Amino acid sequence: MANIHGFLDNLKAPMELVNYRCDYYTFVIKELLKAVNVPIDRLTFAKGSDHELTPEYSMDVLRASALFGVHDLQRAGAEVVKQVENPLLSGLIYPIMQSLDEQYLGVDAQFGGVDQRKIFALAKEVLPKLGYKQRAHLMNPMVPGLAGGKMSSSDPDSKIDLLDTEDAVRKKLKKAFAEPRKVEGNGLISFIEYVLLPAGALRQGEPRFVVERREGKPLVYTDIKRICADYEADILTPQLLKSGVASALWPLLKSIQEAFQASPEWQEIEKKAYPPPPSEDKKKKKIKDKGSMHPGAKKNVTAQPDGHVEGESKEEVSVGRDAREAIERLDVNGEISVS
């Protein structure tokens, strides 16, 4: 669990929150693997902070930093680290640390998406220069988001959350981008290829994707080529595709959510890892202080039957008992005008 890396990536989250998210994903990964019948008895988890804060590791970071320039490290992290005009030093250290993790975790290979390829290339270069052996690197394609293009954590409609309800899943899939007859850029077809078909193979012994139809027999697929061919021929329409993905995905999510509901510890960690945003207080209307002379100001006076006023502020508001007294009170250019 790359907790230090998560903290360094443009400092988007405090360390305490990152650690809660590591704990959350420990639960998630275990249940994801169990949902597709992968045994987890030999699965272990390690946090980056377990080895990245040691003197030996820190020395290797310094040794590696003397081998590369700013441009090299920016290029290595270009698809992973948030890019800004004036890059933070933390973002430049990030690729070095990911490379060194291969040595300090004692792994034979590192697995990631194709967006990691430049960091993998850096690792193949930096480890031998520090006297360590090269590791193998495995990559899988990036699945487009539901709206087309890259999946975004800031856009809830671009992704399916593991704890989304069945109704929410179907609504999101119904809105998903799926241009008729066009396979390229179709996130749902990519999701079938890289998630649902492999999950079917693990759960049922063979890759299998079934689409129920109101009229005619169900469409049953065991390979992606037939799915693509039928989609281009409009046999598998966007509506059928979305319905089929929802029906295949929900059983996987349901088993994960049942485990979540049965674990008070996981529920508590989820609240800490992803706390709800603070509610914004409604703006309270500010009462302007217009002073005591404006027409609506409250005066500590009482009107009398004959028209004059009595009270603490009577001198400010009184115009007199009669017309003559009112005229006498009229100050024009510092003089009293009486006619």
Short mmCIF file of C-alpha atoms in Angstrom, two decimals:
data_model
loop_
_atom_site.label_atom_id
_atom_site.label_comp_id
_atom_site.label_asym_id
_atom_site.label_seq_id
_atom_site.Cartn_x
_atom_site.Cartn_y
_atom_site.Cartn_z
CA MET A 1 0.00 0.00 0.00
CA ALA A 2 1.70 3.14 -1.29
CA ASN A 3 0.76 5.48 1.55
CA ILE A 4 3.85 7.69 1.25
CA HIS A 5 3.34 7.91 -2.53
CA GLY A 6 -0.29 8.88 -2.05
CA PHE A 7 0.77 11.66 0.28
CA LEU A 8 3.51 12.91 -2.07
CA ASP A 9 1.29 13.10 -5.15
CA ASN A 10 0.71 16.86 -5.07
CA LEU A 11 -0.14 16.57 -1.35
CA LYS A 12 -3.81 15.95 -2.19
CA ALA A 13 -4.62 14.23 1.12
CA PRO A 14 -3.19 14.36 4.67
CA MET A 15 -1.18 11.34 5.83
CA GLU A 16 -3.81 10.24 8.35
CA LEU A 17 -6.47 10.08 5.63
CA VAL A 18 -4.13 8.19 3.27
CA ASN A 19 -3.50 5.56 5.96
CA TYR A 20 -7.24 5.06 6.48
CA ARG A 21 -7.60 4.54 2.73
CA CYS A 22 -4.85 1.93 2.81
CA ASP A 23 -6.83 0.06 5.45
CA TYR A 24 -10.01 0.45 3.38
CA TYR A 25 -8.39 -0.99 0.26
CA THR A 26 -7.00 -3.90 2.24
CA PHE A 27 -10.60 -4.96 2.84
CA VAL A 28 -11.58 -4.18 -0.77
CA ILE A 29 -8.78 -6.16 -2.44
CA LYS A 30 -9.43 -9.22 -0.27
CA GLU A 31 -13.14 -9.24 -1.11
CA LEU A 32 -12.53 -8.56 -4.81
CA LEU A 33 -10.28 -11.61 -5.03
CA LYS A 34 -12.69 -13.77 -3.04
CA ALA A 35 -15.55 -12.68 -5.35
CA VAL A 36 -13.74 -14.29 -8.31
CA ASN A 37 -12.64 -17.40 -6.36
CA VAL A 38 -8.99 -16.44 -5.95
CA PRO A 39 -7.51 -17.92 -2.75
CA ILE A 40 -6.02 -15.30 -0.43
CA ASP A 41 -4.32 -17.53 2.16
CA ARG A 42 -0.87 -16.48 0.85
CA LEU A 43 -1.79 -12.84 0.29
CA THR A 44 0.12 -10.30 2.38
CA PHE A 45 0.00 -6.51 2.52
CA ALA A 46 2.81 -4.04 3.22
CA LYS A 47 2.70 -0.28 3.58
CA GLY A 48 5.33 1.85 1.90
CA SER A 49 6.07 3.55 5.21
CA ASP A 50 7.24 0.20 6.60
CA HIS A 51 10.47 0.42 4.57
CA GLU A 52 10.52 3.89 2.97
CA LEU A 53 11.36 5.66 6.23
CA THR A 54 14.46 3.58 6.97
CA PRO A 55 17.96 5.16 6.77
CA GLU A 56 19.03 2.67 4.06
CA TYR A 57 16.09 3.53 1.82
CA SER A 58 16.57 7.28 2.34
CA MET A 59 20.22 6.95 1.34
CA ASP A 60 19.25 5.11 -1.85
CA VAL A 61 16.76 7.86 -2.72
CA LEU A 62 19.59 10.38 -2.43
CA ARG A 63 21.93 8.19 -4.50
CA ALA A 64 19.29 7.80 -7.23
CA SER A 65 18.46 11.52 -7.22
CA ALA A 66 22.08 12.22 -8.19
CA LEU A 67 21.64 10.16 -11.37
CA PHE A 68 18.71 11.97 -12.98
CA GLY A 69 17.70 15.51 -13.85
CA VAL A 70 14.37 17.26 -13.35
CA HIS A 71 13.31 16.61 -16.95
CA ASP A 72 14.00 12.86 -16.64
CA LEU A 73 11.91 12.52 -13.49
CA GLN A 74 9.08 14.70 -14.82
CA ARG A 75 8.89 12.53 -17.92
CA ALA A 76 8.93 9.32 -15.85
CA GLY A 77 5.95 10.43 -13.75
CA ALA A 78 4.08 12.27 -16.53
CA GLU A 79 1.11 9.87 -16.65
CA VAL A 80 0.94 9.11 -12.93
CA VAL A 81 1.93 12.20 -10.96
CA LYS A 82 -0.26 15.29 -11.21
CA GLN A 83 1.49 17.72 -13.57
CA VAL A 84 1.74 21.39 -12.65
CA GLU A 85 3.63 24.32 -14.14
CA ASN A 86 6.01 24.54 -11.20
CA PRO A 87 6.46 20.88 -10.11
CA LEU A 88 6.88 20.06 -6.45
CA LEU A 89 9.98 18.17 -5.38
CA SER A 90 7.68 15.48 -3.96
CA GLY A 91 6.39 14.66 -7.46
CA LEU A 92 9.94 14.25 -8.76
CA ILE A 93 10.91 11.87 -5.92
CA TYR A 94 7.80 9.74 -6.56
CA PRO A 95 9.18 7.76 -9.59
CA ILE A 96 12.49 7.12 -7.81
CA MET A 97 10.68 5.70 -4.78
CA GLN A 98 8.44 3.46 -6.89
CA SER A 99 11.56 2.08 -8.58
CA LEU A 100 13.33 1.44 -5.28
CA ASP A 101 10.26 -0.30 -3.85
CA GLU A 102 10.98 -3.27 -6.15
CA GLN A 103 14.26 -3.85 -4.31
CA TYR A 104 13.02 -3.17 -0.78
CA LEU A 105 9.90 -5.31 -1.16
CA GLY A 106 12.01 -8.16 -2.57
CA VAL A 107 9.65 -8.73 -5.52
CA ASP A 108 10.34 -10.50 -8.82
CA ALA A 109 7.93 -8.34 -10.85
CA GLN A 110 5.84 -5.19 -10.64
CA PHE A 111 2.34 -5.05 -12.12
CA GLY A 112 0.45 -1.94 -13.21
CA GLY A 113 -1.47 -0.22 -15.95
CA VAL A 114 0.17 1.02 -19.15
CA ASP A 115 0.20 4.50 -17.60
CA GLN A 116 3.06 3.20 -15.39
CA ARG A 117 5.33 2.28 -18.31
CA LYS A 118 7.63 5.32 -18.00
CA ILE A 119 8.20 4.65 -14.31
CA PHE A 120 8.91 1.01 -15.16
CA ALA A 121 11.47 2.19 -17.73
CA LEU A 122 13.12 4.34 -15.05
CA ALA A 123 13.21 1.37 -12.66
CA LYS A 124 15.00 -0.78 -15.27
CA GLU A 125 17.63 1.94 -15.51
CA VAL A 126 18.06 3.04 -11.91
CA LEU A 127 18.25 -0.31 -10.07
CA PRO A 128 21.32 -1.68 -11.94
CA LYS A 129 23.09 1.67 -11.47
CA LEU A 130 22.63 1.26 -7.70
CA GLY A 131 23.90 -2.32 -7.81
CA TYR A 132 20.48 -4.05 -7.71
CA LYS A 133 18.97 -6.49 -10.21
CA GLN A 134 16.35 -5.55 -12.78
CA ARG A 135 12.78 -6.73 -12.21
CA ALA A 136 10.13 -7.84 -14.69
CA HIS A 137 7.21 -5.51 -15.42
CA LEU A 138 3.66 -6.54 -16.31
CA MET A 139 1.10 -4.10 -17.69
CA ASN A 140 -2.58 -4.17 -18.55
CA PRO A 141 -4.57 -1.68 -20.69
CA MET A 142 -6.44 1.19 -19.10
CA VAL A 143 -10.22 0.77 -19.25
CA PRO A 144 -11.99 3.96 -20.43
CA GLY A 145 -14.52 5.61 -18.13
CA LEU A 146 -18.28 5.25 -18.59
CA ALA A 147 -18.46 8.71 -20.14
CA GLY A 148 -15.69 7.90 -22.62
CA GLY A 149 -12.07 8.93 -22.15
CA LYS A 150 -10.16 8.53 -18.92
CA MET A 151 -11.93 7.46 -15.76
CA SER A 152 -12.04 10.26 -13.19
CA SER A 153 -12.51 10.01 -9.43
CA SER A 154 -13.99 13.52 -9.48
CA ASP A 155 -16.77 12.46 -11.87
CA PRO A 156 -18.99 9.85 -10.15
CA ASP A 157 -20.78 9.04 -13.42
CA SER A 158 -17.52 7.98 -15.08
CA LYS A 159 -17.08 4.95 -12.80
CA ILE A 160 -18.91 2.29 -10.81
CA ASP A 161 -18.25 2.40 -7.08
CA LEU A 162 -17.94 -0.95 -5.31
CA LEU A 163 -20.62 0.13 -2.83
CA ASP A 164 -23.09 1.50 -5.41
CA THR A 165 -26.59 0.08 -5.10
CA GLU A 166 -27.98 -2.07 -7.92
CA ASP A 167 -30.27 0.79 -8.94
CA ALA A 168 -27.34 3.24 -9.02
CA VAL A 169 -25.28 0.80 -11.11
CA ARG A 170 -28.04 0.42 -13.69
CA LYS A 171 -28.63 4.18 -13.86
CA LYS A 172 -24.93 4.89 -14.43
CA LEU A 173 -24.68 2.21 -17.10
CA LYS A 174 -27.82 3.50 -18.81
CA LYS A 175 -26.11 6.92 -19.14
CA ALA A 176 -22.78 5.42 -20.27
CA PHE A 177 -21.31 6.49 -23.59
CA ALA A 178 -21.72 3.74 -26.21
CA GLU A 179 -21.74 4.90 -29.81
CA PRO A 180 -23.73 2.41 -31.94
CA ARG A 181 -21.63 0.05 -34.09
CA LYS A 182 -18.34 1.60 -32.92
CA VAL A 183 -16.05 -0.51 -30.73
CA GLU A 184 -13.11 1.89 -30.41
CA GLY A 185 -13.33 4.02 -27.29
CA ASN A 186 -16.28 2.01 -25.93
CA GLY A 187 -15.60 1.68 -22.21
CA LEU A 188 -18.25 -1.01 -21.72
CA ILE A 189 -16.69 -3.35 -24.30
CA SER A 190 -13.26 -2.80 -22.72
CA PHE A 191 -14.80 -3.58 -19.32
CA ILE A 192 -16.20 -6.84 -20.66
CA GLU A 193 -12.83 -7.79 -22.17
CA TYR A 194 -10.64 -6.99 -19.18
CA VAL A 195 -13.00 -7.55 -16.24
CA LEU A 196 -16.16 -9.54 -16.91
CA LEU A 197 -14.78 -12.25 -19.23
CA PRO A 198 -11.75 -12.98 -17.00
CA ALA A 199 -14.02 -12.90 -13.92
CA GLY A 200 -16.32 -15.40 -15.64
CA ALA A 201 -13.37 -17.70 -16.28
CA LEU A 202 -12.38 -17.58 -12.61
CA ARG A 203 -15.92 -18.01 -11.29
CA GLN A 204 -17.32 -20.50 -13.79
CA GLY A 205 -14.30 -22.13 -15.38
CA GLU A 206 -14.71 -20.37 -18.74
CA PRO A 207 -15.04 -16.77 -19.96
CA ARG A 208 -18.74 -16.14 -20.37
CA PHE A 209 -20.91 -13.08 -21.03
CA VAL A 210 -24.67 -13.50 -21.43
CA VAL A 211 -27.13 -10.91 -22.71
CA GLU A 212 -30.83 -11.60 -22.15
CA ARG A 213 -33.26 -10.37 -24.83
CA ARG A 214 -37.01 -9.81 -24.72
CA GLU A 215 -37.34 -11.43 -28.11
CA GLY A 216 -35.21 -14.34 -29.20
CA LYS A 217 -32.66 -16.47 -27.42
CA PRO A 218 -30.03 -14.94 -25.14
CA LEU A 219 -26.76 -13.87 -26.71
CA VAL A 220 -23.98 -15.98 -25.19
CA TYR A 221 -20.35 -14.95 -25.69
CA THR A 222 -17.11 -16.63 -24.70
CA ASP A 223 -14.65 -14.36 -26.53
CA ILE A 224 -14.31 -10.65 -27.17
CA LYS A 225 -14.01 -10.97 -30.97
CA ARG A 226 -17.60 -12.16 -31.32
CA ILE A 227 -18.82 -9.41 -29.02
CA CYS A 228 -17.06 -6.78 -31.15
CA ALA A 229 -18.35 -8.30 -34.39
CA ASP A 230 -21.96 -8.41 -33.14
CA TYR A 231 -21.71 -4.86 -31.84
CA GLU A 232 -20.45 -3.55 -35.17
CA ALA A 233 -23.27 -5.46 -36.90
CA ASP A 234 -25.82 -3.94 -34.45
CA ILE A 235 -26.89 -7.40 -33.30
CA LEU A 236 -25.61 -6.42 -29.87
CA THR A 237 -27.10 -2.94 -29.54
CA PRO A 238 -25.98 -0.29 -27.01
CA GLN A 239 -29.13 -0.94 -24.95
CA LEU A 240 -28.51 -4.71 -24.86
CA LEU A 241 -24.83 -4.13 -24.10
CA LYS A 242 -25.62 -1.92 -21.10
CA SER A 243 -28.21 -4.33 -19.77
CA GLY A 244 -25.82 -7.28 -20.13
CA VAL A 245 -22.99 -5.48 -18.33
CA ALA A 246 -25.30 -4.54 -15.44
CA SER A 247 -26.56 -8.12 -15.07
CA ALA A 248 -23.02 -9.56 -15.15
CA LEU A 249 -21.52 -6.97 -12.82
CA TRP A 250 -24.10 -6.90 -10.05
CA PRO A 251 -23.45 -10.45 -8.68
CA LEU A 252 -19.78 -9.48 -8.19
CA LEU A 253 -20.65 -6.25 -6.41
CA LYS A 254 -23.35 -7.92 -4.35
CA SER A 255 -20.93 -10.39 -2.76
CA ILE A 256 -18.53 -7.54 -1.91
CA GLN A 257 -21.32 -5.45 -0.40
CA GLU A 258 -22.59 -8.37 1.68
CA ALA A 259 -19.11 -8.69 3.18
CA PHE A 260 -19.08 -4.93 3.82
CA GLN A 261 -22.44 -5.05 5.62
CA ALA A 262 -21.23 -7.95 7.76
CA SER A 263 -18.08 -6.11 8.91
CA PRO A 264 -18.52 -3.23 11.40
CA GLU A 265 -14.74 -2.71 11.27
CA TRP A 266 -14.78 -2.19 7.49
CA GLN A 267 -17.76 0.16 7.79
CA GLU A 268 -15.94 2.24 10.39
CA ILE A 269 -12.81 2.45 8.24
CA GLU A 270 -14.89 3.49 5.22
CA LYS A 271 -16.30 6.44 7.18
CA LYS A 272 -12.81 7.56 8.15
CA ALA A 273 -11.29 6.97 4.71
CA TYR A 274 -14.03 8.77 2.80
CA PRO A 275 -15.73 11.17 5.20
CA PRO A 276 -18.68 13.11 3.78
CA PRO A 277 -17.81 16.65 2.68
CA PRO A 278 -18.57 19.27 5.35
CA SER A 279 -22.01 20.76 4.90
CA GLU A 280 -21.95 24.41 3.94
CA ASP A 281 -23.89 26.58 6.36
CA LYS A 282 -26.49 28.68 4.66
CA LYS A 283 -25.33 32.24 4.38
CA LYS A 284 -26.87 34.24 7.15
CA LYS A 285 -28.22 37.58 6.07
CA LYS A 286 -26.09 40.31 7.55
CA ILE A 287 -27.98 43.19 9.06
CA LYS A 288 -26.40 46.44 7.97
CA ASP A 289 -25.81 49.03 10.63
CA LYS A 290 -27.34 52.14 9.06
CA GLY A 291 -26.97 54.21 12.16
CA SER A 292 -29.70 55.88 14.15
CA MET A 293 -30.59 58.59 11.64
CA HIS A 294 -32.07 56.51 8.80
CA PRO A 295 -35.89 56.45 8.59
CA GLY A 296 -36.22 52.86 9.73
CA ALA A 297 -33.99 53.17 12.78
CA LYS A 298 -35.52 52.35 16.12
CA LYS A 299 -35.75 55.33 18.46
CA ASN A 300 -36.22 55.26 22.21
CA VAL A 301 -39.12 57.70 21.99
CA THR A 302 -42.90 57.69 22.39
CA ALA A 303 -45.28 59.84 20.33
CA GLN A 304 -47.67 61.97 22.37
CA PRO A 305 -51.31 62.83 21.43
CA ASP A 306 -50.41 66.39 20.41
CA GLY A 307 -47.71 65.16 18.01
CA HIS A 308 -44.56 65.83 19.98
CA VAL A 309 -42.36 62.99 21.25
CA GLU A 310 -40.91 62.11 24.62
CA GLY A 311 -38.02 59.80 25.44
CA GLU A 312 -34.25 59.31 25.37
CA SER A 313 -33.78 60.24 21.69
CA LYS A 314 -36.44 62.94 21.42
CA GLU A 315 -33.91 65.63 20.49
CA GLU A 316 -32.93 63.62 17.37
CA VAL A 317 -36.43 63.13 16.03
CA SER A 318 -38.66 65.83 17.46
CA VAL A 319 -39.79 68.61 15.09
CA GLY A 320 -41.58 70.53 17.81
CA ARG A 321 -45.04 70.89 19.24
CA ASP A 322 -46.35 73.17 16.47
CA ALA A 323 -45.37 74.66 13.08
CA ARG A 324 -43.59 77.65 14.60
CA GLU A 325 -41.43 75.43 16.83
CA ALA A 326 -40.65 73.19 13.87
CA ILE A 327 -39.51 76.17 11.79
CA GLU A 328 -37.39 77.44 14.64
CA ARG A 329 -35.60 74.07 14.70
CA LEU A 330 -34.75 74.31 10.98
CA ASP A 331 -31.00 74.99 10.59
CA VAL A 332 -30.09 76.48 7.23
CA ASN A 333 -26.35 77.20 6.73
CA GLY A 334 -25.91 77.38 10.46
CA GLU A 335 -28.67 79.96 10.93
CA ILE A 336 -32.22 79.69 12.28
CA SER A 337 -34.74 80.83 9.72
CA VAL A 338 -38.04 82.11 11.09
CA SER A 339 -40.67 83.65 8.90
#
